[in-house]
Structures are given as C-alpha cells and as structure tokens.
CSV table of N, CA and C in Angstrom, one decimal:
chain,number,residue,atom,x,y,z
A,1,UNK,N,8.3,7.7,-19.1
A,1,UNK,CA,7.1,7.6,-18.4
A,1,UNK,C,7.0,8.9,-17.5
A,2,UNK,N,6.3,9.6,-17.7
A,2,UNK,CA,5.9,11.0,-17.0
A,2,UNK,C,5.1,11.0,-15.7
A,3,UNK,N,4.7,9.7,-15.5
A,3,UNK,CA,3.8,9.4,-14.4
A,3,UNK,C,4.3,9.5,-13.2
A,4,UNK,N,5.9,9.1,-13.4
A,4,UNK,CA,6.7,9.3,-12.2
A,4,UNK,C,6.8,10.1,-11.6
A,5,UNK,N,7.2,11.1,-12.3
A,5,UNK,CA,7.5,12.5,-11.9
A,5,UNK,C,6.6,13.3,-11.5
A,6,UNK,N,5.2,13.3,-11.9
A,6,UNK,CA,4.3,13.9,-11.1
A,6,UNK,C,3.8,13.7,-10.2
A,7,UNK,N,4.2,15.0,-9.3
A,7,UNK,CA,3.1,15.3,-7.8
A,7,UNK,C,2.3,14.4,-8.3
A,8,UNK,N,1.0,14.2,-8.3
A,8,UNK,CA,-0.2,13.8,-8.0
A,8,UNK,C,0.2,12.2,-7.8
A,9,UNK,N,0.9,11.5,-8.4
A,9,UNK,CA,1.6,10.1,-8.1
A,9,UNK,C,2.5,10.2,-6.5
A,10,UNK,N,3.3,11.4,-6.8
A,10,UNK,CA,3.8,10.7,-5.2
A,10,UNK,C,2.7,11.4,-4.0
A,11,UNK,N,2.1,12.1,-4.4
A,11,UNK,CA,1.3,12.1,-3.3
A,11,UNK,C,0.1,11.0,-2.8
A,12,UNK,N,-0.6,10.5,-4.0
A,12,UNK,CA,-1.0,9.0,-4.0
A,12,UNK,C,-0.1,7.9,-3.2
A,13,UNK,N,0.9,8.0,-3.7
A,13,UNK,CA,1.8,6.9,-2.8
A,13,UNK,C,1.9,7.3,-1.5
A,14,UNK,N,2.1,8.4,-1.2
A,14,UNK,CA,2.1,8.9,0.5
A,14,UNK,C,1.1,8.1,1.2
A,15,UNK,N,-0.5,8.8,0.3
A,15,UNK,CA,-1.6,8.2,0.6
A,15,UNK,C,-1.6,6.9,1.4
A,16,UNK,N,-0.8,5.9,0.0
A,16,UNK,CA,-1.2,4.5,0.5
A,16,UNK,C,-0.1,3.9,1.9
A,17,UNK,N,0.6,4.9,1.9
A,17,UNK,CA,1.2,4.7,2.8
A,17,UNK,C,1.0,5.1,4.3
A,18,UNK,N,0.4,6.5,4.6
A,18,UNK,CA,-0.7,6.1,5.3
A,18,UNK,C,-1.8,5.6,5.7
A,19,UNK,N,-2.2,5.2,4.6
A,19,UNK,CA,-3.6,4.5,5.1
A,19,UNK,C,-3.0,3.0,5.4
A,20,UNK,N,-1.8,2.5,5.0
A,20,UNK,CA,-1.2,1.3,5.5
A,20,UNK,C,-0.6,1.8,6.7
A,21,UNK,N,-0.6,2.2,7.2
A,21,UNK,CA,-0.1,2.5,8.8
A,21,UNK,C,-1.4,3.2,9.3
A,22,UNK,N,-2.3,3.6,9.1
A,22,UNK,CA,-3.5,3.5,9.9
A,22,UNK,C,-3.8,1.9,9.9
A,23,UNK,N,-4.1,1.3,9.0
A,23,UNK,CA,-4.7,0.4,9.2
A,23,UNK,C,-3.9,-0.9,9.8
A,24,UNK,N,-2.4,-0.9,10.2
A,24,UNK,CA,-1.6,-1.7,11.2
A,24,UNK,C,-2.1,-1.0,12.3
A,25,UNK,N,-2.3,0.3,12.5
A,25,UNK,CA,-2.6,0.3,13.8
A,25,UNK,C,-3.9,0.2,14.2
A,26,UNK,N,-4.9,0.0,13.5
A,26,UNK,CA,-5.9,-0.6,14.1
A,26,UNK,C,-6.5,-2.4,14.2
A,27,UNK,N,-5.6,-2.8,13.5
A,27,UNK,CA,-5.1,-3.9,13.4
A,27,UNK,C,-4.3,-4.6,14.4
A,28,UNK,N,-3.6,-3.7,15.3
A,28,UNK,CA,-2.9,-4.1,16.1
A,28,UNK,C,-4.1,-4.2,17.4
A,29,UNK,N,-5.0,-3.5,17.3
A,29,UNK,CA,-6.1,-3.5,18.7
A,29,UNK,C,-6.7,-4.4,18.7
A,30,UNK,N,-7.5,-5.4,17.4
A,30,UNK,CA,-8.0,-6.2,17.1
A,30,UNK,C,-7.3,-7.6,17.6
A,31,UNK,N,-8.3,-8.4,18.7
A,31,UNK,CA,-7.9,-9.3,19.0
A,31,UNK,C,-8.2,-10.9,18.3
A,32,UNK,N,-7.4,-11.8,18.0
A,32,UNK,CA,-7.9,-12.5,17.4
A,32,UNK,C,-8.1,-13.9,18.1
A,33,UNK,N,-9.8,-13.9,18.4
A,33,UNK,CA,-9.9,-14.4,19.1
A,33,UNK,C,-11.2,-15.8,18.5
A,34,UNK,N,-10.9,-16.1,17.2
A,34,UNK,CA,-11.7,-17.2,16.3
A,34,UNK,C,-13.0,-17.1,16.0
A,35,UNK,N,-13.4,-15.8,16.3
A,35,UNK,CA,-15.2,-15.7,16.1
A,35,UNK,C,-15.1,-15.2,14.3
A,36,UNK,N,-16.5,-15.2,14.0
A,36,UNK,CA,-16.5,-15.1,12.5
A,36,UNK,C,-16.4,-13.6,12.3
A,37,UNK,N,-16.6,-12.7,12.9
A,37,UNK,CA,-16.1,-11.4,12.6
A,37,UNK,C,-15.1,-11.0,12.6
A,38,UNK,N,-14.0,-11.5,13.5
A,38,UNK,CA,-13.0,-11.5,13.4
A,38,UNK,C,-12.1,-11.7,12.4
A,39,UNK,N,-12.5,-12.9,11.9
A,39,UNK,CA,-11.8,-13.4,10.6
A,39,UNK,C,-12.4,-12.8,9.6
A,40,UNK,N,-13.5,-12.6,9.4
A,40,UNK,CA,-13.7,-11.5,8.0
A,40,UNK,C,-12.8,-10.5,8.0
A,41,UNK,N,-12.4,-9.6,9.2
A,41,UNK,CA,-11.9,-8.1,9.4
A,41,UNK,C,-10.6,-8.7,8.4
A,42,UNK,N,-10.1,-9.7,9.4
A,42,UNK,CA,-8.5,-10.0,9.0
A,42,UNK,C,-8.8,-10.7,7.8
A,43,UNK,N,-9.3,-11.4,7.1
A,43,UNK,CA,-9.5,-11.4,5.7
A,43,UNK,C,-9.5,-10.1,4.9
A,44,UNK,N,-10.6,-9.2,5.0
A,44,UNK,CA,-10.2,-7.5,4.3
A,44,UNK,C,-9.1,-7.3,4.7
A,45,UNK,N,-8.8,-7.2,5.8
A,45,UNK,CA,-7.0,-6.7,6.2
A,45,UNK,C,-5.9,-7.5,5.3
A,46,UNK,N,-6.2,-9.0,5.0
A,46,UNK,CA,-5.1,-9.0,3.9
A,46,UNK,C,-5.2,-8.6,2.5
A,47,UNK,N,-6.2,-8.8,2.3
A,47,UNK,CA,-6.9,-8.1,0.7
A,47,UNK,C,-6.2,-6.8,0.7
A,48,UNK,N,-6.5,-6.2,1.8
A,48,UNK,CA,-5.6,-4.8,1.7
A,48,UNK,C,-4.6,-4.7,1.8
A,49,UNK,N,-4.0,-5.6,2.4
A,49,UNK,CA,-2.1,-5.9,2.1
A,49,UNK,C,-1.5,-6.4,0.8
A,50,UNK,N,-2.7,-7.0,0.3
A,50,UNK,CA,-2.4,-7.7,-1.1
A,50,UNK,C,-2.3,-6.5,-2.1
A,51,UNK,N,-3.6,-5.5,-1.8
A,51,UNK,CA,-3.4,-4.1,-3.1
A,51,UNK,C,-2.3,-3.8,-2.6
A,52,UNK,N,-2.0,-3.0,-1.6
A,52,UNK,CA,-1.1,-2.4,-1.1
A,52,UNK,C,0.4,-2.7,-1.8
A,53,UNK,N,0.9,-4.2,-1.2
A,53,UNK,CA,1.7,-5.0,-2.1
A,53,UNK,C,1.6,-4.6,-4.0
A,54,UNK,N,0.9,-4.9,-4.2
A,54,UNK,CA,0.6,-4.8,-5.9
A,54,UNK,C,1.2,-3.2,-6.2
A,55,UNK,N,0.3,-2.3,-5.6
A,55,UNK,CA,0.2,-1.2,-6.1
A,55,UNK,C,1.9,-0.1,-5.7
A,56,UNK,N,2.4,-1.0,-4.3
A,56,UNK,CA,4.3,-1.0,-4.6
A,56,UNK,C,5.0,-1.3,-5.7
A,57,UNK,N,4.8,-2.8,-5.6
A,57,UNK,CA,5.4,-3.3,-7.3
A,57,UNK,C,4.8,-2.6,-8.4
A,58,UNK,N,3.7,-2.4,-8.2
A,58,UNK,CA,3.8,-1.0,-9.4
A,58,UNK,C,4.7,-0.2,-9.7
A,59,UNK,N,3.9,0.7,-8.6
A,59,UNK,CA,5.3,1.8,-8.5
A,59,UNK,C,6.7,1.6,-8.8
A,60,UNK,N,7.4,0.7,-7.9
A,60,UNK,CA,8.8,0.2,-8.2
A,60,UNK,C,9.1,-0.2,-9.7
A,61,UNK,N,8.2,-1.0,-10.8
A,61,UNK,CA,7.9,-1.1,-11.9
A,61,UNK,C,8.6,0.2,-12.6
A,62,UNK,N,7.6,1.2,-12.4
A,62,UNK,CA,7.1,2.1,-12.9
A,62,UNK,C,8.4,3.4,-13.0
A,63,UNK,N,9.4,3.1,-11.4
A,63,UNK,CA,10.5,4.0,-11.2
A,63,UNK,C,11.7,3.3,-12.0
A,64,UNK,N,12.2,1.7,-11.8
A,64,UNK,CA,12.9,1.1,-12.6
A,64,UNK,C,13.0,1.6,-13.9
A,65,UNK,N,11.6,1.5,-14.6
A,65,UNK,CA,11.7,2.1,-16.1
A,65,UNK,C,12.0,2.9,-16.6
A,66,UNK,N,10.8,4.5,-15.7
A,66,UNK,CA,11.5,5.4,-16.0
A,66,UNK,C,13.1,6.3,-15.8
A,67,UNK,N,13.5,5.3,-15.2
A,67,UNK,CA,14.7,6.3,-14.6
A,67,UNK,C,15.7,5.3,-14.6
A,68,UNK,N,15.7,4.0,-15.1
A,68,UNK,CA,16.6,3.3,-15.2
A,68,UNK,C,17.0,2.5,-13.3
A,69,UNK,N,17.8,1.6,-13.8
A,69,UNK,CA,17.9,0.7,-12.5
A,69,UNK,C,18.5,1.7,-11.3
A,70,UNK,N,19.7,1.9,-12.0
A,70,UNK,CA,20.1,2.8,-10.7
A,70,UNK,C,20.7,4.3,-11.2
A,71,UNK,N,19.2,4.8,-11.3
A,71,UNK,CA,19.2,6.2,-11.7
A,71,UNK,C,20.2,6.8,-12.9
A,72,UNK,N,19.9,5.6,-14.6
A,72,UNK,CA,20.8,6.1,-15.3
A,72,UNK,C,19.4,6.2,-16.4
A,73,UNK,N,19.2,7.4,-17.1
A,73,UNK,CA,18.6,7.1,-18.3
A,73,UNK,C,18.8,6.2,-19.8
C-alpha cells in the first residue's frame, strides 16, 4: 500500500490533527448550558469526533498492513 508512505497522506493526517485541536479548543469556551444551540454545536462536535475517530482507524488500518504489525514486511 503506497498510500502510506506518501507526503500528501501524512500531511492530511497532521491536518486532522489540527483541526482536532482547534476544535477542543473552541469547544472548551463553549458553555453548556441546555439551550437548543448549544446542543446542536455539541452534536456537530461529536459527529466530528466520530470522523475524526474513523478516519484514525483508518490510518492505523492502513499502517498495520502496509508495514506489518510491528514494522516487519
């Protein structure tokens, strides 16, 4: 799997990795205080935890395969 190894993949993962730490920290300002806007936000906020989640186990998938469990071809 060649996907691994290319830049344009780990820089995607960086990506998701900051935009998962932007969005804890704006998530951390957000008070939850039972109004209906509120709970929408944090509804999208876990949707986005859920890709986020997914799109790790991908990856991890994706490194397991090509490179074997613990870095043996």
């Amino acid at each position: 799997i060649k996907v691994v190894n290319d830049k344009r993949f780990d820089n995607f993962i960086i990506y998701v990795i900051l935009f998962g730490t932007f969005k804890l920290v704006i998530q951390s300002f957000i008070r939850e205080d039972g109004s209906d806007n509120v709970k929408s936000i944090f509804f999208i906020f876990d949707l986005i935890d859920l890709a986020f989640n997914v799109i790790f186990i991908f990856e991890c998938a994706l490194k397991v395969l090509a490179n074997g469990f613990v870095m043996d071809k």
